[in-house]
mmCIF file of C-alpha atoms in Angstrom:
data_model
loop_
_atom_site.group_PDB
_atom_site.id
_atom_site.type_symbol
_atom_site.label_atom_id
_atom_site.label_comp_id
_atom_site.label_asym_id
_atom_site.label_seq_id
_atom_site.Cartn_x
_atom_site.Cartn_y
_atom_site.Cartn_z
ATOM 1 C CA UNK Z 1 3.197 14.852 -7.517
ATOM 2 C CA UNK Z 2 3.883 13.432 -3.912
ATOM 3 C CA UNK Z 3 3.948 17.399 -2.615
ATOM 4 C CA UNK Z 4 0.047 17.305 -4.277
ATOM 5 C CA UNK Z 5 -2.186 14.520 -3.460
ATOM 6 C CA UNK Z 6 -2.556 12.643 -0.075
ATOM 7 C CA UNK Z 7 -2.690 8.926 -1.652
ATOM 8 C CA UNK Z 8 0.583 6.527 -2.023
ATOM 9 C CA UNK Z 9 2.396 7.294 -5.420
ATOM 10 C CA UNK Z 10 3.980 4.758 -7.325
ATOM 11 C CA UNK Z 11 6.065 4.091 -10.146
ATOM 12 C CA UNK Z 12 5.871 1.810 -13.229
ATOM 13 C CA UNK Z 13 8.805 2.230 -15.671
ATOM 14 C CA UNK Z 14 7.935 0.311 -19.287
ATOM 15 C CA UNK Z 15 7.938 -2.400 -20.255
ATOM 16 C CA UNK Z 16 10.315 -4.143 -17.520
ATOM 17 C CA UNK Z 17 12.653 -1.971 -15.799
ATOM 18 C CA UNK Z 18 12.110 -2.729 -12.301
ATOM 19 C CA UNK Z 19 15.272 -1.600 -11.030
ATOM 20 C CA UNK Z 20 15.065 1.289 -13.201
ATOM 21 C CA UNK Z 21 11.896 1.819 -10.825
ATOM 22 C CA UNK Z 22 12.892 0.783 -7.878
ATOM 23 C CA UNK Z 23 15.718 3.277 -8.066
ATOM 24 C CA UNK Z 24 12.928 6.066 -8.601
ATOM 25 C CA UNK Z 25 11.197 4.582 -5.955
ATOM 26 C CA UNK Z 26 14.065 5.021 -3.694
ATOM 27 C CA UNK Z 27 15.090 8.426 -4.899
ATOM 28 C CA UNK Z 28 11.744 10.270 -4.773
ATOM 29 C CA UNK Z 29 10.087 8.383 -1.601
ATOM 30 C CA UNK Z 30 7.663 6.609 -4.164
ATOM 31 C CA UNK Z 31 5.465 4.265 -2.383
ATOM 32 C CA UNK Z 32 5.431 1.228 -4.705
ATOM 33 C CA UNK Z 33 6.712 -0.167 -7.858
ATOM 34 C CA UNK Z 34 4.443 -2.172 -10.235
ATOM 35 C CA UNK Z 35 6.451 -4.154 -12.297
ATOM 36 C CA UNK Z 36 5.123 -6.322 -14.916
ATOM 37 C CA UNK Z 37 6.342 -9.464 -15.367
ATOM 38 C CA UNK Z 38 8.216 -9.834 -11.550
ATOM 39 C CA UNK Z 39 9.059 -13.604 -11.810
ATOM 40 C CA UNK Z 40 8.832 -16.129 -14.568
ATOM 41 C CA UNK Z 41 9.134 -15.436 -18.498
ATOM 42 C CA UNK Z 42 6.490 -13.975 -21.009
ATOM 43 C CA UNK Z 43 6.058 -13.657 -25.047
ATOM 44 C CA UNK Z 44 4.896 -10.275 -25.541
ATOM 45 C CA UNK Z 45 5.151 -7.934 -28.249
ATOM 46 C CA UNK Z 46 8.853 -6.899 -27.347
ATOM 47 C CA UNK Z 47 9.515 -10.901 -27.612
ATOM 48 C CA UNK Z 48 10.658 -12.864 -24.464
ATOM 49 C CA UNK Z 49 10.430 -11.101 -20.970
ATOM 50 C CA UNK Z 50 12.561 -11.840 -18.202
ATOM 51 C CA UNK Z 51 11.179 -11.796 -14.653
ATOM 52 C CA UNK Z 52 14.076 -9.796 -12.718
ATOM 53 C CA UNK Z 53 12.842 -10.399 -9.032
ATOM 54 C CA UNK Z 54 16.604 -11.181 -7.556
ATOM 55 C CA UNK Z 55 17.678 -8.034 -8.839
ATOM 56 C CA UNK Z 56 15.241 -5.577 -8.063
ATOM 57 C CA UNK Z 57 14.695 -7.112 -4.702
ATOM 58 C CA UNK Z 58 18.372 -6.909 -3.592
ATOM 59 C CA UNK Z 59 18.938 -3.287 -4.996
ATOM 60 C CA UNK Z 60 15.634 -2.731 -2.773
ATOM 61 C CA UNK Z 61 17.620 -3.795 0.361
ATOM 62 C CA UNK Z 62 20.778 -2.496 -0.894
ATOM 63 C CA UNK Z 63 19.485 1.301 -1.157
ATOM 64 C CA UNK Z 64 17.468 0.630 2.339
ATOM 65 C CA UNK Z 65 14.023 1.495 0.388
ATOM 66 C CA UNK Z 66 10.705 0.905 1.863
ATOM 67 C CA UNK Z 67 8.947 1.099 -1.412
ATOM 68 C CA UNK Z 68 6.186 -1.776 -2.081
ATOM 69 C CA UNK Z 69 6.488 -4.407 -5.372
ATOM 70 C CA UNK Z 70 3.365 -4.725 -7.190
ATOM 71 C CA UNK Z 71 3.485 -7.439 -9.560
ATOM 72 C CA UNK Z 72 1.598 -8.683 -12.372
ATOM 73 C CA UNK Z 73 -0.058 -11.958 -12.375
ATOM 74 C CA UNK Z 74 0.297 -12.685 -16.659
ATOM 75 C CA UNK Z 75 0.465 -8.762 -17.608
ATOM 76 C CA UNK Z 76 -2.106 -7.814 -20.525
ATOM 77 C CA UNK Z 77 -0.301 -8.040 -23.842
ATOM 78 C CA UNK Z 78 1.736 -11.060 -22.964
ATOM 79 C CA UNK Z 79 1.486 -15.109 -22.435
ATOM 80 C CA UNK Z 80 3.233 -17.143 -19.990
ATOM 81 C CA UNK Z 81 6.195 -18.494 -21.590
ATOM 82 C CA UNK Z 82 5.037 -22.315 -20.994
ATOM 83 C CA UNK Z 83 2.009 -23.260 -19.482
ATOM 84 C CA UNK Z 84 1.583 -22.825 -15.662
ATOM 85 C CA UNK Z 85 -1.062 -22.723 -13.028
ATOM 86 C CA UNK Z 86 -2.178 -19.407 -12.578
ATOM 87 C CA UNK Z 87 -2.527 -20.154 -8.799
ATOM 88 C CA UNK Z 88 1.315 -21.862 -8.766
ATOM 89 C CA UNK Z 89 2.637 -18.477 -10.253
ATOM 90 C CA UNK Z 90 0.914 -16.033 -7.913
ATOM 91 C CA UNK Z 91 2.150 -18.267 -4.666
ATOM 92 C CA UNK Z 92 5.936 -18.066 -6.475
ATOM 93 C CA UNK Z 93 5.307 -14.660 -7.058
ATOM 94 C CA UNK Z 94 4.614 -13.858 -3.543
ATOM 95 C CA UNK Z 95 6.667 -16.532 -1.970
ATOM 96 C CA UNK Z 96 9.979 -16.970 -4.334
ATOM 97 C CA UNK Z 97 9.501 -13.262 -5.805
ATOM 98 C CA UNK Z 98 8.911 -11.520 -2.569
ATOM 99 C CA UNK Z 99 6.167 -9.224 -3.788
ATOM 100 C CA UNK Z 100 3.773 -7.258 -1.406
ATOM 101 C CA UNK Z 101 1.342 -7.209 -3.651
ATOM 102 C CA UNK Z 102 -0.929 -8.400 -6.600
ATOM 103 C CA UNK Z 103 -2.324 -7.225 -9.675
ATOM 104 C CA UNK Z 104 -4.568 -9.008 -12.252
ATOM 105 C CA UNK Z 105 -5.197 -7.854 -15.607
ATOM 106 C CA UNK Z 106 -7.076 -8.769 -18.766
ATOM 107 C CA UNK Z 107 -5.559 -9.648 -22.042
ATOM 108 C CA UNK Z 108 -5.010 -5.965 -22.987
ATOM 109 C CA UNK Z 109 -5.456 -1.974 -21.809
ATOM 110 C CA UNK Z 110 -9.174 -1.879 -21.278
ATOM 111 C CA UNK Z 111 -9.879 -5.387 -21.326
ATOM 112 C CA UNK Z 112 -11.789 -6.540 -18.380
ATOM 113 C CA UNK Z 113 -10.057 -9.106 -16.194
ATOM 114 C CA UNK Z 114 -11.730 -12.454 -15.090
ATOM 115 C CA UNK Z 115 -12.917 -11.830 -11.577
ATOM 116 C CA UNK Z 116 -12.826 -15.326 -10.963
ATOM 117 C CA UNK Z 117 -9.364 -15.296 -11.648
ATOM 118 C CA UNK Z 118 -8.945 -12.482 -8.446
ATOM 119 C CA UNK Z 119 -11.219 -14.952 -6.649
ATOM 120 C CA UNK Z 120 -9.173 -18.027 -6.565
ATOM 121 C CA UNK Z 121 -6.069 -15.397 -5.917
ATOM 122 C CA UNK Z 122 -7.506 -14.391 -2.731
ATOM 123 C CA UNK Z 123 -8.817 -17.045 -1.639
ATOM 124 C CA UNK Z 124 -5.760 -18.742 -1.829
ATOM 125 C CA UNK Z 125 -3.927 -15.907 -0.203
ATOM 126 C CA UNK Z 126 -6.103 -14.098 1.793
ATOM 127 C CA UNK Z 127 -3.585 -12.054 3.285
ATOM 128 C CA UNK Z 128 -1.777 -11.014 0.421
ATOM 129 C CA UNK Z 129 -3.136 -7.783 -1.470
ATOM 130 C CA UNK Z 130 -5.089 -8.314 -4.951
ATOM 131 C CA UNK Z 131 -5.981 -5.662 -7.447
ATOM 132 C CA UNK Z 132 -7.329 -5.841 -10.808
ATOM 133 C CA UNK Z 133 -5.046 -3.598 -13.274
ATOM 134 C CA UNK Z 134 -7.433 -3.282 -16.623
ATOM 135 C CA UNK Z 135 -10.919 -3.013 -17.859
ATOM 136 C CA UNK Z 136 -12.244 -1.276 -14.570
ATOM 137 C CA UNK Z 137 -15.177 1.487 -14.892
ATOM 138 C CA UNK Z 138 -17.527 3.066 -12.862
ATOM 139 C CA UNK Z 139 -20.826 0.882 -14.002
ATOM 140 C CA UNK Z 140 -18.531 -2.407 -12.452
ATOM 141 C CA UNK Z 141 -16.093 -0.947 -10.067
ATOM 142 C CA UNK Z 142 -18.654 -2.569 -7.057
ATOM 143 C CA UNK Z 143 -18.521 -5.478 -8.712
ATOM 144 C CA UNK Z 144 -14.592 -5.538 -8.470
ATOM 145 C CA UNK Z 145 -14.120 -3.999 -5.366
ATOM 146 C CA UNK Z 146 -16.419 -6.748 -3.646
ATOM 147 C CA UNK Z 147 -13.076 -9.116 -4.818
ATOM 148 C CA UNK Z 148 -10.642 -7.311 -5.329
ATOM 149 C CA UNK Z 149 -8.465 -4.930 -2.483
ATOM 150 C CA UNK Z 150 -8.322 -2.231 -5.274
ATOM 151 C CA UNK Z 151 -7.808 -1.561 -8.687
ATOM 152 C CA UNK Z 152 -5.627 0.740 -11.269
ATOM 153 C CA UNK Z 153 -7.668 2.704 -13.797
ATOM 154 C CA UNK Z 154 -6.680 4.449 -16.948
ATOM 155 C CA UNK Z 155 -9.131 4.049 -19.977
ATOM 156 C CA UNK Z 156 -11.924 4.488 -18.118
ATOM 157 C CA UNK Z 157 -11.285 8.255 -17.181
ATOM 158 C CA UNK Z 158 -9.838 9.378 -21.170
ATOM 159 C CA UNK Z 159 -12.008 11.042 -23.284
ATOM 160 C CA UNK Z 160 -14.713 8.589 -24.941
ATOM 161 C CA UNK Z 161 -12.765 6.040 -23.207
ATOM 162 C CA UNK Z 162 -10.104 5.862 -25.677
ATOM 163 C CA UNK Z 163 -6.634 5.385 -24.098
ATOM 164 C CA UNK Z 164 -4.775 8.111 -26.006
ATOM 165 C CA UNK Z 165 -7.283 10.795 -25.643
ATOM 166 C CA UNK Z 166 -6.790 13.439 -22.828
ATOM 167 C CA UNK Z 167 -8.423 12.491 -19.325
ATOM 168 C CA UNK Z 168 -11.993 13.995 -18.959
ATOM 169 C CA UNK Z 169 -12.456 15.310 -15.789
ATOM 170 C CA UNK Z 170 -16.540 14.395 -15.930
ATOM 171 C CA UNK Z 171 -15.326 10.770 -16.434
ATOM 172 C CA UNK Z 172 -12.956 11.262 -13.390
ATOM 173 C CA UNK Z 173 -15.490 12.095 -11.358
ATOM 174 C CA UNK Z 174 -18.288 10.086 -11.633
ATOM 175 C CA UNK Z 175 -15.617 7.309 -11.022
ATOM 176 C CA UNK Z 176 -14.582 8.878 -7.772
ATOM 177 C CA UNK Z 177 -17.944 9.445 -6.805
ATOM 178 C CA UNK Z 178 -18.804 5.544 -7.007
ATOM 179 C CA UNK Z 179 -15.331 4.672 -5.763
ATOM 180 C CA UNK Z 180 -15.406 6.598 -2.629
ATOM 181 C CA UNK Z 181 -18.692 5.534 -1.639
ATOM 182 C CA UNK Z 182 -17.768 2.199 -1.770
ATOM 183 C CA UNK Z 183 -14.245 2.784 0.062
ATOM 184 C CA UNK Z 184 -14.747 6.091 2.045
ATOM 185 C CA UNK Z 185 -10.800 5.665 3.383
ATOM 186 C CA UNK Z 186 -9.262 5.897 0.172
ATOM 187 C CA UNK Z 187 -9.324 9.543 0.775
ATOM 188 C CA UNK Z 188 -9.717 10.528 4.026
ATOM 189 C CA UNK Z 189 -10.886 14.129 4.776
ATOM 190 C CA UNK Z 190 -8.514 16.884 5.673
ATOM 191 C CA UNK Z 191 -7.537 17.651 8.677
ATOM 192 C CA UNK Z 192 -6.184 21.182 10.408
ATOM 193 C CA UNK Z 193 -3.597 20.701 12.521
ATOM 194 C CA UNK Z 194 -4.455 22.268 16.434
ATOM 195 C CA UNK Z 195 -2.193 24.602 16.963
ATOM 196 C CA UNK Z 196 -0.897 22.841 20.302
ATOM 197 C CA UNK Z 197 0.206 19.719 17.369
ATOM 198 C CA UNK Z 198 2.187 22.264 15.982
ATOM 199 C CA UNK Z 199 4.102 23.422 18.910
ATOM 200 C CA UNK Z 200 7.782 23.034 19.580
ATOM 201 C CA UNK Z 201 8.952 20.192 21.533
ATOM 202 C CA UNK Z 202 8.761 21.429 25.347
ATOM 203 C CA UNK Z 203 11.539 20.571 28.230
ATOM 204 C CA UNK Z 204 11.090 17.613 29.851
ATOM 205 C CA UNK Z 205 8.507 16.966 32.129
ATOM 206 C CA UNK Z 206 7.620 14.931 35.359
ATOM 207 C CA UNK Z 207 4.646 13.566 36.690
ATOM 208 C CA UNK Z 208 5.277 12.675 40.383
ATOM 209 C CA UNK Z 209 4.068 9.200 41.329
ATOM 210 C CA UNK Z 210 0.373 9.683 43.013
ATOM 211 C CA UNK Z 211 -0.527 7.871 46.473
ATOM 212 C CA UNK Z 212 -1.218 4.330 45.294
ATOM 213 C CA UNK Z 213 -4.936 2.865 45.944
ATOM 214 C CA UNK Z 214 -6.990 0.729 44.199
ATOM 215 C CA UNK Z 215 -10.368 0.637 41.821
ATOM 216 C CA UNK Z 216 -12.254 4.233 41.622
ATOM 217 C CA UNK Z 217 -11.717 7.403 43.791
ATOM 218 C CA UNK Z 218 -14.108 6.865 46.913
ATOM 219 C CA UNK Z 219 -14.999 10.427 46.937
ATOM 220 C CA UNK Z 220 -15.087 11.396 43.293
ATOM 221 C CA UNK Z 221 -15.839 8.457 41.319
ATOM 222 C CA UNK Z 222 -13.233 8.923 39.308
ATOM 223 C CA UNK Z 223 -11.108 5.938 37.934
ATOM 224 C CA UNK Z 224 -7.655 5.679 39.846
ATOM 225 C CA UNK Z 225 -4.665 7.639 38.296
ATOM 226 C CA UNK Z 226 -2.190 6.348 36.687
ATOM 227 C CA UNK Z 227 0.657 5.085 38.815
ATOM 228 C CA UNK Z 228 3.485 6.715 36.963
ATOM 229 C CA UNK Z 229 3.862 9.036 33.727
ATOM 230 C CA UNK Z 230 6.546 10.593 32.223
ATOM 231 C CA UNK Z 231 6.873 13.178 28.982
ATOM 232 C CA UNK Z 232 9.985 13.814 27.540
ATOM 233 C CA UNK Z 233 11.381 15.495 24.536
ATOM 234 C CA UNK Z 234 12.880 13.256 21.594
ATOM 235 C CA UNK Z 235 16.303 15.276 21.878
ATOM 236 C CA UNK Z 236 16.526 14.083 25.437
ATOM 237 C CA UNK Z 237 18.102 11.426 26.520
ATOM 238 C CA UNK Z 238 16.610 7.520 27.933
ATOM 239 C CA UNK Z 239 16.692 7.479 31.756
ATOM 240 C CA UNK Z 240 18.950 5.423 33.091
ATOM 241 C CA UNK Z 241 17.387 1.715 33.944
ATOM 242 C CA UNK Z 242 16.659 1.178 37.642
ATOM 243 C CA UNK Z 243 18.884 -0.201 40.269
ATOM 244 C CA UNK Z 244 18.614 -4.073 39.787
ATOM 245 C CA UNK Z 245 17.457 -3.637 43.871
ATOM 246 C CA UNK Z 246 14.342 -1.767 42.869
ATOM 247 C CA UNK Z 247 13.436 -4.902 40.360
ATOM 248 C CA UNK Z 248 10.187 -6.094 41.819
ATOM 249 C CA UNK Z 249 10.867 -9.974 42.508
ATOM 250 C CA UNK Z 250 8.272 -12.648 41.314
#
């Protein structure tokens, strides 16, 4: 999949197996891993939930990964274990749990979640990223991206907007078409390479140092040249430093 599109790919292994997914992530060059319930404890339908945040972070570091942790703030199909502020939990989940970034869902798959909700998220975090996971389509998708920093979509592209139908292409892109106008960088255009990108690395080179003056060329009008430059190929070695005697003093 990674070899095919030109957005971030991530992975999200059911119901809770973040290292399971961080190990994918680390494997395959994945560039996130949502996990559901990251810190805390839930009741779902699978019965209590264990946030795993310690381990998944450490076998992060452990394997060297880059790879992103998306968490959920009280996943869909779940309830906190005992009752806690919904702002308290996202501020553990970023601060204790180490996550890079948010995501906010409604009570089930294609519920809506409360946008207020994402609100108080971001405003209490402003820096931190905040999407909304369920209950997304493409007459509201303004509405949620005027909160939220994105969002993850799934019943709104099926068939008749049923979750286990097949996705419908038509459905897929009418969403696109709205999403993209509102976010034109989520996919950027295509470039072709110049040819002179795709060139081998040449010997290094030398610029010798110009005759020093000040402000623009008298005769030209052309700004003064850089002092010094230097191009060198990344197999060849750092210059040496400079003779401490060539150290300009203050």
């Amino acid at each position: 999949v990674k070899k095919l599109v030109r957005i971030p790919v991530g992975v999200n292994v059911l119901r809770n197996d973040a290292v399971g997914g961080v190990a994918i992530a680390a494997a395959t060059g994945a560039g996130f891993v949502r996990v559901n319930v990251h810190t805390g404890a839930v009741v779902a339908d699978q019965g209590v939930i264990m946030g795993r945040a310690y381990e998944s972070i450490r076998l992060r570091e452990t394997l060297r990964s880059r790879t992103l942790l998306f968490s959920d703030i009280r996943v869909k199909h779940a309830r906190p274990l005992v009752a806690f502020d919904l702002l308290d939990e996202a501020f553990d989940a970023v601060k204790r749990g180490k996550s890079d970034a948010l995501i906010v869902t409604g009570a089930a798959t294609g519920r809506s979640a409360d946008l207020a909700d994402v609100r108080a998220i971001k405003e209490r975090m402003p820096h931190v990223p905040v999407m909304v996971g369920s209950g997304v389509s493409p007459e509201d998708v303004e509405a949620v991206l005027e909160i939220a920093d994105g969002c993850i979509v799934g019943t709104a592209i099926k068939e008749r907007g049923e979750i286990h139908r097949p996705v419908d292409p038509e459905r897929v892109r009418r969403f696109t078409e709205v999403a993209e106008r509102l976010s034109p960088r989520i996919v950027p255009p295509r470039r072709e390479r110049p040819a002179y990108e795709m060139e081998a690395p040449q010997e290094p080179m030398a610029v010798s140092r110009p005759q020093e003056n000040s402000g623009n060329d008298s005769t030209t009008g052309e700004p003064e040249p850089l002092r010094e430059a230097a191009v060198r190929s990344p197999r060849s070695p750092a210059p040496p430093p400079a003779p401490i005697e060539d150290v300009p003093q203050p």
